[in-house]
GROMACS .gro file of C-alpha atoms in nm:
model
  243
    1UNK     CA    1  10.716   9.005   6.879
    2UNK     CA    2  10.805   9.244   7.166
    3UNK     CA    3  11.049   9.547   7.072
    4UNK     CA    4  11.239   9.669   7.345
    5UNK     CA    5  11.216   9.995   7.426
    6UNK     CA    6  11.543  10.006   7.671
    7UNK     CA    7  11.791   9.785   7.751
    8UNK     CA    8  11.815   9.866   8.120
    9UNK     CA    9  11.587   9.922   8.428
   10UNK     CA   10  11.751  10.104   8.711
   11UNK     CA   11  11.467  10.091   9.044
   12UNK     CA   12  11.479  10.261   9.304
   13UNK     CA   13  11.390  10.025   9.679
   14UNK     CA   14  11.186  10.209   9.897
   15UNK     CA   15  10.835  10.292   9.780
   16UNK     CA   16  10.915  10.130   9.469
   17UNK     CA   17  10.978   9.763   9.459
   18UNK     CA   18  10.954   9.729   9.880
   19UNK     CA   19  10.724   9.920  10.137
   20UNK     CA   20  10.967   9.963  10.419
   21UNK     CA   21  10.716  10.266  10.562
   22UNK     CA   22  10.644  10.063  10.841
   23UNK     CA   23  11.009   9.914  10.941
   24UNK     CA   24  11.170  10.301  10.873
   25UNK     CA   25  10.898  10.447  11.104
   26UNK     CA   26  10.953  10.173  11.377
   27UNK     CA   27  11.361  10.231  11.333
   28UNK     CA   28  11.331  10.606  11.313
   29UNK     CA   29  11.100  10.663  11.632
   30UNK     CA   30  11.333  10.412  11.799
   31UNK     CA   31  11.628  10.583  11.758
   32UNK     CA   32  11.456  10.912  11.826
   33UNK     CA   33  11.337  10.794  12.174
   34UNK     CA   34  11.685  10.657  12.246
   35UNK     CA   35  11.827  10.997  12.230
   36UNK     CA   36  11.581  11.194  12.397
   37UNK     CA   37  11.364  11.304  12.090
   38UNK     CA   38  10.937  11.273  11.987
   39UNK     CA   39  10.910  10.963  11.878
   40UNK     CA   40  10.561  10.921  11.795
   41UNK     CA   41  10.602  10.984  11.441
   42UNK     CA   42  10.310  10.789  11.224
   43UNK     CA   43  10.395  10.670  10.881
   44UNK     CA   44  10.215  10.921  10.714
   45UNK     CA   45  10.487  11.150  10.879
   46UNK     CA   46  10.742  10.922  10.773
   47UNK     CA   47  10.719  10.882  10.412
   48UNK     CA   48  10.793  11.272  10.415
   49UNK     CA   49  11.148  11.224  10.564
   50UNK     CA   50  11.236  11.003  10.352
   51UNK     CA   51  11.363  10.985   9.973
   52UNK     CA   52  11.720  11.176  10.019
   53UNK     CA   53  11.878  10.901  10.280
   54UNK     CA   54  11.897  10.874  10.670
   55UNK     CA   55  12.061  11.187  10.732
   56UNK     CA   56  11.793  11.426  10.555
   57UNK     CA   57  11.482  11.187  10.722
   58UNK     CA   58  11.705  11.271  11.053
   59UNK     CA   59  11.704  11.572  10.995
   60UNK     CA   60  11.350  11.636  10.883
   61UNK     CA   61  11.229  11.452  11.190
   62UNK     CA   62  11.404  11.704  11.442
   63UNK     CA   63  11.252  12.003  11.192
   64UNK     CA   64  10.947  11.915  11.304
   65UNK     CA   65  11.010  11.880  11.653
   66UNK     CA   66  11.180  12.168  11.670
   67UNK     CA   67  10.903  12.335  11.505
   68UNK     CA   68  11.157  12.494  11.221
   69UNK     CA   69  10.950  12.365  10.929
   70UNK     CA   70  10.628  12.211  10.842
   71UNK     CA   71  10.523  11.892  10.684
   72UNK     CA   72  10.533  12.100  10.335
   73UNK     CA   73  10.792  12.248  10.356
   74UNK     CA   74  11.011  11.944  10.448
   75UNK     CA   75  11.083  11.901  10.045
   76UNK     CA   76  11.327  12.189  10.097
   77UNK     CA   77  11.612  11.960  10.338
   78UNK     CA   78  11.889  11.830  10.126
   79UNK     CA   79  11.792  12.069   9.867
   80UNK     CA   80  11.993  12.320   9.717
   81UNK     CA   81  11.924  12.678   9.898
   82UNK     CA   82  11.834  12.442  10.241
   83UNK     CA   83  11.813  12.716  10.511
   84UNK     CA   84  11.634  12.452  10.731
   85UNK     CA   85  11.959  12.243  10.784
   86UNK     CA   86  12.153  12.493  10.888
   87UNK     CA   87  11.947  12.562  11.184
   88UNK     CA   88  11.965  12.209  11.297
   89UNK     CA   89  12.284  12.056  11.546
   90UNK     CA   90  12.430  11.840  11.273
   91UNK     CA   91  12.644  11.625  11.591
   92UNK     CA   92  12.291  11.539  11.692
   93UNK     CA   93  12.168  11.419  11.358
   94UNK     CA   94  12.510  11.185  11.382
   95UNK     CA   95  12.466  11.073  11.701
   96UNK     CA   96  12.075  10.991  11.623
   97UNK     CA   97  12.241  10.809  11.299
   98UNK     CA   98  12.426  10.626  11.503
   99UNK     CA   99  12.199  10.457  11.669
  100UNK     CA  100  11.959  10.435  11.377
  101UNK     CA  101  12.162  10.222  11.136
  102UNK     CA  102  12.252   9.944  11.310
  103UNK     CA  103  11.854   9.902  11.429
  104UNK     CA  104  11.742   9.927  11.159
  105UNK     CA  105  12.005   9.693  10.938
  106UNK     CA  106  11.895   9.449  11.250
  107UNK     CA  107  11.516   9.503  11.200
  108UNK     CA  108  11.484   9.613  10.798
  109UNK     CA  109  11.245   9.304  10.739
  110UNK     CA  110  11.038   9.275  11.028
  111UNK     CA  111  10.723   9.417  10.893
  112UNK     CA  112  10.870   9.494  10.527
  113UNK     CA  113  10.728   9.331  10.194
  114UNK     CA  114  10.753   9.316   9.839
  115UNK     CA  115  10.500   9.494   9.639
  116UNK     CA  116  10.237   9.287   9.448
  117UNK     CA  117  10.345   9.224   9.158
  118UNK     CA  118  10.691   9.316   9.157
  119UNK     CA  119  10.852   9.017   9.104
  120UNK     CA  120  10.667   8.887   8.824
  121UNK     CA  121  10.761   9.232   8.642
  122UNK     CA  122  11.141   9.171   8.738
  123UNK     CA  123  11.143   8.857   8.622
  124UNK     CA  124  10.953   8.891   8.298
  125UNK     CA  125  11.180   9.214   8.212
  126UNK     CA  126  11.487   8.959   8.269
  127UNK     CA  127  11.300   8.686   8.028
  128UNK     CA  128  11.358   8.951   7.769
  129UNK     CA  129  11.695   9.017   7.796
  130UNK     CA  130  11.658   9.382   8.019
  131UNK     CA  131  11.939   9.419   8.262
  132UNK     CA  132  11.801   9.528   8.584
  133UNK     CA  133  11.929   9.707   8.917
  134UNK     CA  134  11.878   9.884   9.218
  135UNK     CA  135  12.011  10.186   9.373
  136UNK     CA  136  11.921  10.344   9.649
  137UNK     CA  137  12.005  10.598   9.900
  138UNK     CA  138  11.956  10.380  10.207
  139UNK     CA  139  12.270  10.229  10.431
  140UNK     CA  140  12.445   9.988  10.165
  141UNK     CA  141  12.424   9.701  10.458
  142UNK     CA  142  12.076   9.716  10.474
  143UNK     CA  143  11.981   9.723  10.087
  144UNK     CA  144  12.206   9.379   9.985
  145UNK     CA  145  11.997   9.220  10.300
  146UNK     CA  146  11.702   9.307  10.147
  147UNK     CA  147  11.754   9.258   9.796
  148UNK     CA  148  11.898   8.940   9.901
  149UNK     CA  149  11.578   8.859  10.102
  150UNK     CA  150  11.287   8.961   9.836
  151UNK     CA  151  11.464   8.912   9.555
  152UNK     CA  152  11.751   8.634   9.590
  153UNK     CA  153  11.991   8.640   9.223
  154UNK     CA  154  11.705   8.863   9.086
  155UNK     CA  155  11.841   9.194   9.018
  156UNK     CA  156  12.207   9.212   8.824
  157UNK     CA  157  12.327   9.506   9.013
  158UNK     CA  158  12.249   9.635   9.401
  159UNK     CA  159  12.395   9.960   9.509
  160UNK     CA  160  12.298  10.159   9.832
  161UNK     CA  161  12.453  10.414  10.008
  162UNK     CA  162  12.814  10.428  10.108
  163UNK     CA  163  13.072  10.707  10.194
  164UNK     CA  164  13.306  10.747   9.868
  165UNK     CA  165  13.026  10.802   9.653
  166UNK     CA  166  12.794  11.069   9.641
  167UNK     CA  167  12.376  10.992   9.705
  168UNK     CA  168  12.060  11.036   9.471
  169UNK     CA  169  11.976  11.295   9.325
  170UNK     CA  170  12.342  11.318   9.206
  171UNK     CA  171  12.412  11.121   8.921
  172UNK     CA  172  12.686  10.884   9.044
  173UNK     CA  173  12.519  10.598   9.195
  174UNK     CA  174  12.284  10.521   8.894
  175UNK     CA  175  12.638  10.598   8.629
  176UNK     CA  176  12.801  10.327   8.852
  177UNK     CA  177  12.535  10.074   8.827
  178UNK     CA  178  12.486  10.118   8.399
  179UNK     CA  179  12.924  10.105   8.409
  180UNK     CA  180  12.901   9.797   8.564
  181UNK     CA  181  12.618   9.684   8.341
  182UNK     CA  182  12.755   9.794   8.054
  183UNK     CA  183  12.483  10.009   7.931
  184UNK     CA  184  12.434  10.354   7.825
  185UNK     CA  185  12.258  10.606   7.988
  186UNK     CA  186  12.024  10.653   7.637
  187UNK     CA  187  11.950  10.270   7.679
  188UNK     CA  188  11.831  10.271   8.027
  189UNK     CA  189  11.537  10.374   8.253
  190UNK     CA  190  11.488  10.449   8.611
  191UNK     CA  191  11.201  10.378   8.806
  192UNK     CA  192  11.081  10.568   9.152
  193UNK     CA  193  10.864  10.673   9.358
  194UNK     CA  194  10.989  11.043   9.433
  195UNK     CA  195  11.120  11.399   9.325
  196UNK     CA  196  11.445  11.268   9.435
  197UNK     CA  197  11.441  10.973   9.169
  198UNK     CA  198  11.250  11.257   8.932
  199UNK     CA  199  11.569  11.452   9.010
  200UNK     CA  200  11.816  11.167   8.969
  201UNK     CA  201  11.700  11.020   8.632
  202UNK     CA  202  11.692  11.365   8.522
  203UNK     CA  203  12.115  11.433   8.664
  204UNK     CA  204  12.212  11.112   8.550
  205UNK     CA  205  12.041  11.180   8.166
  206UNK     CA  206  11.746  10.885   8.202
  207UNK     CA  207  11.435  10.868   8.100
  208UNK     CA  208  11.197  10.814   8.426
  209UNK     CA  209  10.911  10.635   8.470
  210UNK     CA  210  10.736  10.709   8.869
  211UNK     CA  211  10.536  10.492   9.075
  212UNK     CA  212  10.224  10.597   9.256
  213UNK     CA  213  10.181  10.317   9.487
  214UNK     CA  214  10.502  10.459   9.663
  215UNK     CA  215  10.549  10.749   9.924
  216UNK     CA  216  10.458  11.018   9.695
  217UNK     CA  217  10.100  11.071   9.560
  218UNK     CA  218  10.055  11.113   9.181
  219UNK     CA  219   9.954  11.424   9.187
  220UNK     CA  220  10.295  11.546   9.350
  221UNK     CA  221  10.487  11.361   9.117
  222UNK     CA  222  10.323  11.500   8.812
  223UNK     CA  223  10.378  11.883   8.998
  224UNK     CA  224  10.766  11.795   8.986
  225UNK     CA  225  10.805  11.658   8.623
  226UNK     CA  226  10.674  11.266   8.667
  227UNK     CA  227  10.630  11.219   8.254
  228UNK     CA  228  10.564  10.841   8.290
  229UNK     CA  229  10.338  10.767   8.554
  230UNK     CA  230  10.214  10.400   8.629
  231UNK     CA  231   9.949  10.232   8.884
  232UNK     CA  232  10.080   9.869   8.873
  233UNK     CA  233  10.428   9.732   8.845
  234UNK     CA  234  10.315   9.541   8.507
  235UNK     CA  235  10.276   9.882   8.364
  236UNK     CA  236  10.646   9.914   8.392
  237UNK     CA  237  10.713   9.632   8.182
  238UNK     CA  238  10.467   9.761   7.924
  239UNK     CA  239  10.677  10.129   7.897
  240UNK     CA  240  11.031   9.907   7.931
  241UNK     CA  241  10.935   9.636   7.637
  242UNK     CA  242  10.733   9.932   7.422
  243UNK     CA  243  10.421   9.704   7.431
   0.00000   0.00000   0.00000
């Protein structure tokens, strides 16, 4: 018989139960171009803007072009003691914004798809009574489209990005979610693919299990604090049911 190990699993989207590298990089260099910006960014370059939300990837984007940072040193923008995004025309980043979100909430599943595996996981972790939810720091629009694409009635909770409350790695999005699940934050576990989840499982008082399939190598997870590291999204059910 199968003891569970937690009664919660809090995911995080990108990287983690959906590769959207290739519809970000398409919606990035598109709104880039629009406004006058490089916009030959590869997907290799874009998994390093993201993690923190659209503003930060922004951001990171025009620190490269701008020639104020380098791929490294990216990690830094959003962070506490940033001295990179001070240096950059924050009206710009808006107006680039701007254009970006309602591309890419028009174009999120053009070339996006669901991780193999994922669902099975979801679903078997549901079988056994686990509540399960995602939050993420992209555009809330954009995340219930998605969630309601790859995973229709799947997940119990869906939470993205929106003004009056305050994004990964702060703890509120992930406290909102277990609130509305009714669940402790001693019960539940959050699953990503980044320092920022890393960060945010750590804020929010989570255990974390990290992908590696995602937009972070292993390796750089385990250099910022990735305890629980898995290679297939069965593994997660294994740590989550305490098989």
């Amino acid at each position: 018989m199968t003891t569970k190990k937690y009664s919660a699993v809090i995911f995080d989207m990108d990287g983690t139960v959906l590769n959207t590298l290739d519809d970000l990089t398409d919606a990035l260099n598109h709104a880039l171009k629009e406004t006058g910006h490089d916009h030959a960014y590869t997907t290799a370059d874009v998994r390093n803007f993201f993690g923190s939300g659209v503003t930060v990837a922004i951001t990171r984007a025009l620190a490269i072009e701008q020639g104020l940072a380098s791929y490294d040193e990216l990690e830094a923008v959003g962070q506490p003691g940033d001295k990179i995004t001070p240096q950059i025309d924050l009206q710009e980043v808006s107006r680039i914004q701007d254009l970006y979100k309602p591309y890419y909430a028009a174009h999120c599943s053009v070339k996006t798809g669901e991780y193999d595996g994922i669902n099975a996981m979801v679903r078997r972790l549901r079988e056994q009574g686990i509540k399960v939810a995602v939050v993420s720091n992209k555009p809330d629009p954009a995340v219930q489209d998605l969630a309601a694409d790859y995973f229709p009635n799947l997940f119990d909770k869906v939470i993205g990005e929106q003004p009056q409350i305050r994004r990964k790695p702060a703890p509120d999005m992930v406290q909102k979610a277990l609130s509305d699940l009714g669940i402790a934050p001693n019960q539940a576990v959050y699953v990503g693919d980044s320092e920022i989840d890393i960060q945010t499982a750590h804020n929010s008082g989570l255990d974390c299990i990290s992908v590696t399939w995602g937009f972070r190598p292993a390796e750089f997870l385990k250099s910022h604090g990735a305890s629980i590291l898995v290679d297939r999204p069965a593994d997660i059910a294994a740590v989550v049911l305490g098989d």
